[in-house]
Structures are given as C-alpha cells and as structure tokens.
CSV table of C-alpha atoms in Angstrom, one decimal:
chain,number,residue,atom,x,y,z
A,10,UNK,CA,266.4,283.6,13.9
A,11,UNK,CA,265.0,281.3,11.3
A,12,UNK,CA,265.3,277.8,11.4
A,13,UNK,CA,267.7,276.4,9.0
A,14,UNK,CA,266.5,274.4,6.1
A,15,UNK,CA,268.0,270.6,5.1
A,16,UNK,CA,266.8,268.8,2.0
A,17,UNK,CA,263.9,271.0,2.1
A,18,UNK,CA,263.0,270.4,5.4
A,19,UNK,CA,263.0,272.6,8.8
A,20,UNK,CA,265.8,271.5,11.1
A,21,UNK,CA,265.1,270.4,14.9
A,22,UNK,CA,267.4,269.7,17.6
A,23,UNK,CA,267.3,266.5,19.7
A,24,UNK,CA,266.1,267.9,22.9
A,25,UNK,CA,266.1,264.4,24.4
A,26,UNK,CA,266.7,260.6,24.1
A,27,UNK,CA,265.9,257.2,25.9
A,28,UNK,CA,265.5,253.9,25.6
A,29,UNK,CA,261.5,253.1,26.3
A,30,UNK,CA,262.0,249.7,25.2
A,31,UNK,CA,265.0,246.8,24.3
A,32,UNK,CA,265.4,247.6,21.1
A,33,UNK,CA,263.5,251.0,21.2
A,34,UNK,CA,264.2,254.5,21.4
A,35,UNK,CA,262.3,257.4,21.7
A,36,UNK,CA,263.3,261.0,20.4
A,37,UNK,CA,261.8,264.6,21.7
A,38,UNK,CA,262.4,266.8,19.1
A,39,UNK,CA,262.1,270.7,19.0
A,40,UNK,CA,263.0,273.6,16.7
A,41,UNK,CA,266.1,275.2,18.1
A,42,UNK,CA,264.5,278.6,17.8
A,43,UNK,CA,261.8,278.0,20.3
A,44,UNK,CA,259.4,278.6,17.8
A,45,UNK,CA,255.7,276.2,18.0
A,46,UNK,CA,255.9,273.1,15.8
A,47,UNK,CA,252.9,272.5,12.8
A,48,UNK,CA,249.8,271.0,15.0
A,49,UNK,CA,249.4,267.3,14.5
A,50,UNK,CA,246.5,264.5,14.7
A,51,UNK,CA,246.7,261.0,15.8
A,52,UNK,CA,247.8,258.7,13.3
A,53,UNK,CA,250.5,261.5,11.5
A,54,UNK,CA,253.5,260.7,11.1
A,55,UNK,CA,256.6,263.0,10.0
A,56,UNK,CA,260.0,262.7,7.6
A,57,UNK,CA,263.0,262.8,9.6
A,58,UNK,CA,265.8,263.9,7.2
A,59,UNK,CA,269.2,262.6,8.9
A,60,UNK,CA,272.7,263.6,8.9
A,61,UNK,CA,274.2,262.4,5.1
A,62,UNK,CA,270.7,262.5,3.6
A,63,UNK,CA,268.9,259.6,4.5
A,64,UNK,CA,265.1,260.1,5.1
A,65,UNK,CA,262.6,257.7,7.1
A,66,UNK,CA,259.1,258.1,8.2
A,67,UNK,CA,258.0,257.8,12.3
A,68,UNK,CA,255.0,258.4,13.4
A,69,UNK,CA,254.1,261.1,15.9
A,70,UNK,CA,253.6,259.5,19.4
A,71,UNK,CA,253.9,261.9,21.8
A,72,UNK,CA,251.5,264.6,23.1
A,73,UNK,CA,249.3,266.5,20.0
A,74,UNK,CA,248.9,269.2,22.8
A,75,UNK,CA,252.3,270.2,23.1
A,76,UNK,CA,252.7,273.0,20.1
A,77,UNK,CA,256.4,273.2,21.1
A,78,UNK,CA,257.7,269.4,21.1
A,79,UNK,CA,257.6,265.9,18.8
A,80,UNK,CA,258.2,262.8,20.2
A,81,UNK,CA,259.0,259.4,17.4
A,82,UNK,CA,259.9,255.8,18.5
A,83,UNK,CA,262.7,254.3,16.4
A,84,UNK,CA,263.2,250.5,16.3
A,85,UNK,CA,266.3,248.6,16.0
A,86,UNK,CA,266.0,247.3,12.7
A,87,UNK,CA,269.3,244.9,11.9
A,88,UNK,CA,268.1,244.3,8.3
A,89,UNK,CA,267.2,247.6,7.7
A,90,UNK,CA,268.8,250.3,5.8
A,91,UNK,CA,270.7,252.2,8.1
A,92,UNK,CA,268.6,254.7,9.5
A,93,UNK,CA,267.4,253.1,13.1
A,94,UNK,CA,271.0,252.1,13.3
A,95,UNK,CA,272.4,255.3,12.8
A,96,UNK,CA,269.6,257.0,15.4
A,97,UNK,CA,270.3,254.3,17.9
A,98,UNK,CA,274.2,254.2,17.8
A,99,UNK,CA,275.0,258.2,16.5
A,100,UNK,CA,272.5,260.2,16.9
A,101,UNK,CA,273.1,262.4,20.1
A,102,UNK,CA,271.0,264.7,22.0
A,103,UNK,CA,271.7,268.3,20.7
A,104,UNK,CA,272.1,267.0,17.0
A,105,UNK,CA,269.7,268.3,14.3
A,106,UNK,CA,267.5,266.7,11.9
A,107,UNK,CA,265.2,267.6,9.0
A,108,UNK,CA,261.8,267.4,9.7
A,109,UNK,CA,258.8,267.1,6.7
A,110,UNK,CA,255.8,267.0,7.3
A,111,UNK,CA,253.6,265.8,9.6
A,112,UNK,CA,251.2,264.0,6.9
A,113,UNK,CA,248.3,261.9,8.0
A,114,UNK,CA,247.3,258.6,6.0
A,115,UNK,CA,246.0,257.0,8.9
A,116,UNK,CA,243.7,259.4,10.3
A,117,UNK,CA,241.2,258.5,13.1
A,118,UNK,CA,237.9,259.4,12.5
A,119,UNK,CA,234.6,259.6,14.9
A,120,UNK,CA,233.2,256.3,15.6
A,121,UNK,CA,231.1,255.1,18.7
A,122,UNK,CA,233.7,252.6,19.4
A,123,UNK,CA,236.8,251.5,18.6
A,124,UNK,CA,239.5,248.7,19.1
A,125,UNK,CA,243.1,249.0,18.7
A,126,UNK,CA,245.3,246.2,17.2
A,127,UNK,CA,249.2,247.0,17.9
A,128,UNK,CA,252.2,244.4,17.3
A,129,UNK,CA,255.9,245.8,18.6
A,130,UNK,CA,256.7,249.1,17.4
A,131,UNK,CA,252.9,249.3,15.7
A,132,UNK,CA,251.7,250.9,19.4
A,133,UNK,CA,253.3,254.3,17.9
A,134,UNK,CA,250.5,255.7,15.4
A,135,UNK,CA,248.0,253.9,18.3
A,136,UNK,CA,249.4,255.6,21.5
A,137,UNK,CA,247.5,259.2,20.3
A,138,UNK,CA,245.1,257.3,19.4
A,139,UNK,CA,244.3,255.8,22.9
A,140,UNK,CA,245.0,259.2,24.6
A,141,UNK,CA,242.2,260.8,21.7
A,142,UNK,CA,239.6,258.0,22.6
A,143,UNK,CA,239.9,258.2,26.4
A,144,UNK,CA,240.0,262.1,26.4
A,145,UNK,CA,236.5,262.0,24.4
A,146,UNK,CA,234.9,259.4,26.5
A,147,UNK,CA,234.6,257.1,23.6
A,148,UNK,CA,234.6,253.4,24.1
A,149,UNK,CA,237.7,251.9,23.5
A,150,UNK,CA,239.9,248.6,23.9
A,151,UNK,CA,243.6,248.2,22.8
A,152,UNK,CA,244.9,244.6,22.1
A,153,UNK,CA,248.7,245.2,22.3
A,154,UNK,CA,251.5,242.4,21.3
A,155,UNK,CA,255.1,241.7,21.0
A,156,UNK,CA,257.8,239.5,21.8
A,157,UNK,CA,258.3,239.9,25.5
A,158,UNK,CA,257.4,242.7,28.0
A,159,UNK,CA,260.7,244.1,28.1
A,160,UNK,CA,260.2,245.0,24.2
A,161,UNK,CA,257.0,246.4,24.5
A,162,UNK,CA,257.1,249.7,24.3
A,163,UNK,CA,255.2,252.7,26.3
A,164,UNK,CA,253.8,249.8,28.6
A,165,UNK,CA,254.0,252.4,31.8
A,166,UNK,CA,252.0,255.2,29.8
A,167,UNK,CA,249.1,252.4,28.8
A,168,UNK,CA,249.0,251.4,33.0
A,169,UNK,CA,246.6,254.2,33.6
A,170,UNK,CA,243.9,252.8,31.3
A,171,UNK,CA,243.6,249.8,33.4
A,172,UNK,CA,241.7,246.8,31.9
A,173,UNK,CA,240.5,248.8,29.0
A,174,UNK,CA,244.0,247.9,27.8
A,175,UNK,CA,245.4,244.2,27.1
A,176,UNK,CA,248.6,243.0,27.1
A,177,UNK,CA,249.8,239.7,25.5
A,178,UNK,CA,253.8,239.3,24.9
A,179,UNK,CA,254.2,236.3,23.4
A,180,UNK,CA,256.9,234.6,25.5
A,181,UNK,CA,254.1,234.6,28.1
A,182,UNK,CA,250.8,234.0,26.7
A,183,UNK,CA,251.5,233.0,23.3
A,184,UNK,CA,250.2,235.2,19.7
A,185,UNK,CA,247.1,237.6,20.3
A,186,UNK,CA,243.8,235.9,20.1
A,187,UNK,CA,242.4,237.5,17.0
A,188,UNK,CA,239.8,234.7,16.8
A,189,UNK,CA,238.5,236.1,20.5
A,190,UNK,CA,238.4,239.8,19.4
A,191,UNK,CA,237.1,239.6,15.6
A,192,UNK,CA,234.8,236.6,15.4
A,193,UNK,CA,232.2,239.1,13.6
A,194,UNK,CA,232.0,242.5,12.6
A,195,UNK,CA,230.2,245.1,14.9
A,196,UNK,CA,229.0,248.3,12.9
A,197,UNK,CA,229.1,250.6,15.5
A,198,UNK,CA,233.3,249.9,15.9
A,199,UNK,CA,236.0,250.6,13.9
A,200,UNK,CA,239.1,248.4,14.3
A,201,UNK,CA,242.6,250.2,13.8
A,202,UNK,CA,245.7,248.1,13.5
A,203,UNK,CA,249.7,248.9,13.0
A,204,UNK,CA,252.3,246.2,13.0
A,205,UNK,CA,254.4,243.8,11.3
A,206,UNK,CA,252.7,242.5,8.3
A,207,UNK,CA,251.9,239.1,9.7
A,208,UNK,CA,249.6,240.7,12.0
A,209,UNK,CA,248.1,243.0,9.8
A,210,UNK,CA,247.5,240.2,7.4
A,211,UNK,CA,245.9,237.8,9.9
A,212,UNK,CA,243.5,240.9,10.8
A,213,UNK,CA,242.8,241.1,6.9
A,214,UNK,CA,241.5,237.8,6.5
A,215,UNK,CA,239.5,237.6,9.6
A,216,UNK,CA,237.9,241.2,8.7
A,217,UNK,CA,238.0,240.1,4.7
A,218,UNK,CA,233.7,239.9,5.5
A,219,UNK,CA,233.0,243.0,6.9
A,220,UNK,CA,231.5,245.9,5.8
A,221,UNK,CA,233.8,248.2,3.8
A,222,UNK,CA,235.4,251.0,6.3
A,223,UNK,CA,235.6,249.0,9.5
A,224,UNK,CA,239.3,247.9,9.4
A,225,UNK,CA,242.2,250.8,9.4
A,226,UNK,CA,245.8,249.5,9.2
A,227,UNK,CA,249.0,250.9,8.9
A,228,UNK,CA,251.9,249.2,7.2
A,229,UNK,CA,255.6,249.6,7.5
A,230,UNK,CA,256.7,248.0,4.0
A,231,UNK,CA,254.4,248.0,0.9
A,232,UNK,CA,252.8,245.4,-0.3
A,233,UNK,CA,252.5,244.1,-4.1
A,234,UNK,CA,249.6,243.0,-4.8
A,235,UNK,CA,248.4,240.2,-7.3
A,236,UNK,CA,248.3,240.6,-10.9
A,237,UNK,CA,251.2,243.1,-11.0
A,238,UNK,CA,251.6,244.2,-14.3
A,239,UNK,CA,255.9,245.5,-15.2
A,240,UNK,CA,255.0,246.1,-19.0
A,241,UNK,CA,255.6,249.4,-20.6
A,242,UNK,CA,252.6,251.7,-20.6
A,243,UNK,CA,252.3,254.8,-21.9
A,244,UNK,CA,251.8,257.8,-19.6
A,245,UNK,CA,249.9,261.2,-20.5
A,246,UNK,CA,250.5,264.7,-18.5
A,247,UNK,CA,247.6,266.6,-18.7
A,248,UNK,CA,248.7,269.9,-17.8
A,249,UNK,CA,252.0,269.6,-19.2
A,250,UNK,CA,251.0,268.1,-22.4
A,251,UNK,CA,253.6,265.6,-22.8
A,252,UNK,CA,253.4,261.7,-23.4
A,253,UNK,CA,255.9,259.3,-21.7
A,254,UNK,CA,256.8,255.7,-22.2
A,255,UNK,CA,257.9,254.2,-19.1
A,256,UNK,CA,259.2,251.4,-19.4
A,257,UNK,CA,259.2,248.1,-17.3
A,258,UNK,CA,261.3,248.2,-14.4
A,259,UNK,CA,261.4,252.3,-14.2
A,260,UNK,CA,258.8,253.8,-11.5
A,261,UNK,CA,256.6,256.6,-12.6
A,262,UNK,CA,258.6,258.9,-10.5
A,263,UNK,CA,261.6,258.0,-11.9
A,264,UNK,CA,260.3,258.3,-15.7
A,265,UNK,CA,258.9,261.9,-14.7
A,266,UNK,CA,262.0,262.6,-13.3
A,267,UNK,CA,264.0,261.8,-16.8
A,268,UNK,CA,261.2,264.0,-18.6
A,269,UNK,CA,262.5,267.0,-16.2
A,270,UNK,CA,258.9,266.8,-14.3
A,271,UNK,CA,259.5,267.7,-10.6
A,272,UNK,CA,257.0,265.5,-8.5
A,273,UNK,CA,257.7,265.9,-4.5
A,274,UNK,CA,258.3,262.8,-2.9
A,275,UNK,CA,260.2,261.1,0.3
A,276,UNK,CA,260.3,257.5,1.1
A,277,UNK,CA,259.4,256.0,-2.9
A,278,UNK,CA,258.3,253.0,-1.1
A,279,UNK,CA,254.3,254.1,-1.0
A,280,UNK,CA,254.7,254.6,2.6
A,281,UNK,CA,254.7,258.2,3.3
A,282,UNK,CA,252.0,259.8,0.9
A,283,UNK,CA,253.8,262.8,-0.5
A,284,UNK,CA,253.9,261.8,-3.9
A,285,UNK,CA,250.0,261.4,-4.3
A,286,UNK,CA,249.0,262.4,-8.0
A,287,UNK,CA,245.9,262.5,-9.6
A,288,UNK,CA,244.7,260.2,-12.4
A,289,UNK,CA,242.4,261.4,-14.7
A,290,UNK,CA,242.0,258.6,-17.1
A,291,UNK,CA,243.5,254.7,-16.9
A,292,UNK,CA,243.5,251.9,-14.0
A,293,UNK,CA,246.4,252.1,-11.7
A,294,UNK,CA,248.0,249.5,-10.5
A,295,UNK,CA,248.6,250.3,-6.6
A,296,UNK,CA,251.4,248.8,-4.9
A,297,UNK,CA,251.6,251.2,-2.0
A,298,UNK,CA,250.3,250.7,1.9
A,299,UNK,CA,248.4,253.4,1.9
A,300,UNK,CA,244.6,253.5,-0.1
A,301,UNK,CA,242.4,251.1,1.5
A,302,UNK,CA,240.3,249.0,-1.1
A,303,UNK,CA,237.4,251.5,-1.6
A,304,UNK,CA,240.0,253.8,-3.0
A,305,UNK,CA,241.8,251.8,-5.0
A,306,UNK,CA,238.4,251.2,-6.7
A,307,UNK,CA,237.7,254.4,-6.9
A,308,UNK,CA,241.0,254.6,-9.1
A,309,UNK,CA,241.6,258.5,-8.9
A,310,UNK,CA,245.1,258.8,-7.3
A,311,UNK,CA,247.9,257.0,-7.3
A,312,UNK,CA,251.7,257.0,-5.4
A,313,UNK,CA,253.9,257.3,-8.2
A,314,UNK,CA,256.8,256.2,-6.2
A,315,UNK,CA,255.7,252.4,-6.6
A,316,UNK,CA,252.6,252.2,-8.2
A,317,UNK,CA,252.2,251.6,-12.5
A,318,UNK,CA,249.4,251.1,-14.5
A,319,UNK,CA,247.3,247.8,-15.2
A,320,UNK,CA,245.8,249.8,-18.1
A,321,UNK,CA,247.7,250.5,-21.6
A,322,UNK,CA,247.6,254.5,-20.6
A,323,UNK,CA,247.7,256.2,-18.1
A,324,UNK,CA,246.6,260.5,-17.5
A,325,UNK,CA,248.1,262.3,-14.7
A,326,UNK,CA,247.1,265.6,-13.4
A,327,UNK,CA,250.4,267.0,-13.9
C-alpha cells in the first residue's frame, strides 16, 4: 500500500516517543508501510507537516544508517508558535505526520579536523556529525552547552566519546569558554556550530578574522541584516516573461504568488531552503540563515521567502 500523501508530503507514523531531556523530546518516525525512508547526511534536516497544517523544520539526529527509521528532537518552546507545544502535549505514538524532505543546508564536508560548538537543542544537526567524525577516524572535539545537565540533551549517547567531548552546563561552570577554544584560526579545522543566536553570534565575532570557509553555523530564526532595504523594486521572470512590482512590506514569494507563479516553499522564514531561486541579474538582499558570506557575495540565489532586493531590479530564473 502506498503511503498516504499530506500537504504534499509522505505520511509517517510515530513509532516512538521520550523525553531525552527537561524540556525535550525525541520522536522515531517511520513510514507505516514498512517501506525504507530517503537516505540522509549529517546536518539534514526534514519538514514535519502536523495535524491542522502547521509545518516546522527538525533536524535528523538519529542513525543515517538506519534506511527504515528518523529520529528529530523537539524543544519546548513557550514563546513559539505552537508546534513543539502541540508535539510535546498531543502528539501520541501511532499518530502520523507529513514528512518533506530531508534537505541539507548544513552539510559536513571532509576536513582534517573539526570542532563542534553546540548550545541546548543545537547538539541535534551535531550528534550525526560526531557519530560521522568518530566512524572516519577524523580528529574531532565537541564543546557542548546549556542551562543545566538535566536539559542537555543526548548526554548518555556523547559518554562513549570520552574526553574528546566537553561538557559545560552553565549552572555549574558558567558560559563556554569560546576565548579558550577560538583564540586563532587553525587551517587545517573547520568549526561547526548550532544554537541560540547568542552563541552563534559570539562564535561570529571571535571567527570574524579567519579565513573564509572555516566557521559553519546553523541558525534557528533568521537574521536581518544591516542596510535592509523595504522599498518597492521591480522584479523580472525570465522564463516566464513577466515584470512584477512588489511592493514594500510583500515578500517575493508572496508577490509571485499574487502573479499566479507557483514557487515551492515551507517554513518562509529562510530557514529551511526549499524556496531557493536563481538570480540572474540584480543584488539580493539576503535575510535568510542559510548562505554563508561567500555566497551572499557571490549573489546568484536567493530565498524568496524573506529575502528582497538592495538593487532597483531584480531577474529570477523563473
């Protein structure tokens, strides 16, 4: 039997559910027909499409190996928007879910060494990462901080690793010693780090010298940057061969949408990736937490959930 389809996405059942942290749960998903799930690498992330329609992003953090099986960590979020709420308090083993995806914007790629950066729920994308490292016999260090121990997530699965792994909560010990662990850059190592933004912008400005493609990171909210521009611009379609206005305060997306232009797209906060479109002519003006800097420069995409244009026009491959 085929899977069912919601919103556009395959439907998996909740095989299982447990608290791994306060605060934290973890899900094991699978597809209710048995059948193997898309293969993953570490750093991807996947769409989960609840019950009423609401879709967030989790990263995958479970085994890459296991073709059959996905595991996400969902944090209590009491500001958010409902959706860690509703998987925390209603979402019950057996229930389905949508799944799209998985997607990879924060891919790990070969390096001789490498040192992890995690705050809170930021070990997710990090845990594969870890098990990748160790399985290759690449040199490795994680640097992993929260609030206390008890809110720490996947503590017991990091034991193994032994002193290649360190542990600061901050009730104890106090906030990580970046200063220790980034005084100056080492070309051979590539730093990856995934937390709240006050850690990854504390990592930003001590890494703000380096050399260009040392420092990965991972945000869970975009960030605007300076010199946003909300004026109107205009906004060509190549293929389609039809100019737009759109105006300030409308997104791209939504502008194409009102032109009858279907662009796919999940979380419009530049988180996710799946609205990447490419721009042929004009300066975007990125506001997603997704290109590093060298692509920004390199000005030939753009998320067109949240970013605009700095320039008066704009071409899109569509």
């Amino acid at each position: 039997m085929a899977s069912e389809v919601i919103d556009g996405a395959v439907e998996l059942r909740v095989a299982d559910k447990r608290a791994v942290a306060d605060g934290v749960v973890a899900l094991t998903l699978v597809r209710p027909d048995g059948r193997r799930l898309p293969d993953w690498a570490p750093g991807a992330h996947v769409d989960l499409v609840l019950p009423g329609g609401l879709t967030r992003q989790y990263s995958l953090c479970g085994d890459r190996w296991d073709a059959y099986s996905y595991r996400v960590a969902v944090l209590r979020e009491p500001d958010g928007r409902g959706g860690s709420a509703f998987i925390h308090d209603e979402l019950e083993v057996g229930a389905t879910v949508g799944l799209g995806g998985p997607r990879n914007n924060f891919r790990l790629v070969p390096s001789e060494r490498y040192l992890f950066v995690a705050g809170g729920i930021g070990i997710t994308p990090l845990l594969p990462m870890v098990r990748q490292a160790a399985m290759l016999g690449t040199d490795w260090r994680l640097l992993y901080g929260g609030r206390s121990r008890a809110s720490m997530a996947f503590l017991d699965e990091l034991e193994p690793y032994g002193d290649r792994v360190t542990v600061m909560p901050q009730d104890e010990q106090g906030l990580l010693d970046l200063d220790a662990w980034l005084s100056e850059a080492r070309p051979d190592t590539k730093v990856y780090c995934c937390g709240p933004a006050s850690l990854l912008e504390a990592v930003e400005r001590r890494c703000a010298t380096w050399p260009p493609g040392l420092l990965r990171t991972e945000r869970f909210v975009a960030r605007v940057r300076d010199g946003a521009r909300d004026e109107p611009f205009e906004l060509v379609l190549a293929r389609s061969g039809l100019t737009l206005k759109v105006p300030a305060g409308r997104s791209v997306l939504q502008a194409l949408g009102d032109a009858g232009i279907g662009v796919l797209s999940s979380c419009r906060q530049g988180l996710c990736g799946t609205c990447e479109t490419a721009v042929l002519e004009g300066e975007p003006d990125h506001r997603d937490a997704l290109l590093d800097d060298a692509e920004r420069a390199a000005g030939d995409c753009m998320f067109v959930c949240v970013s605009r244009a700095r320039s008066e026009r704009l071409v899109l491959d569509l």
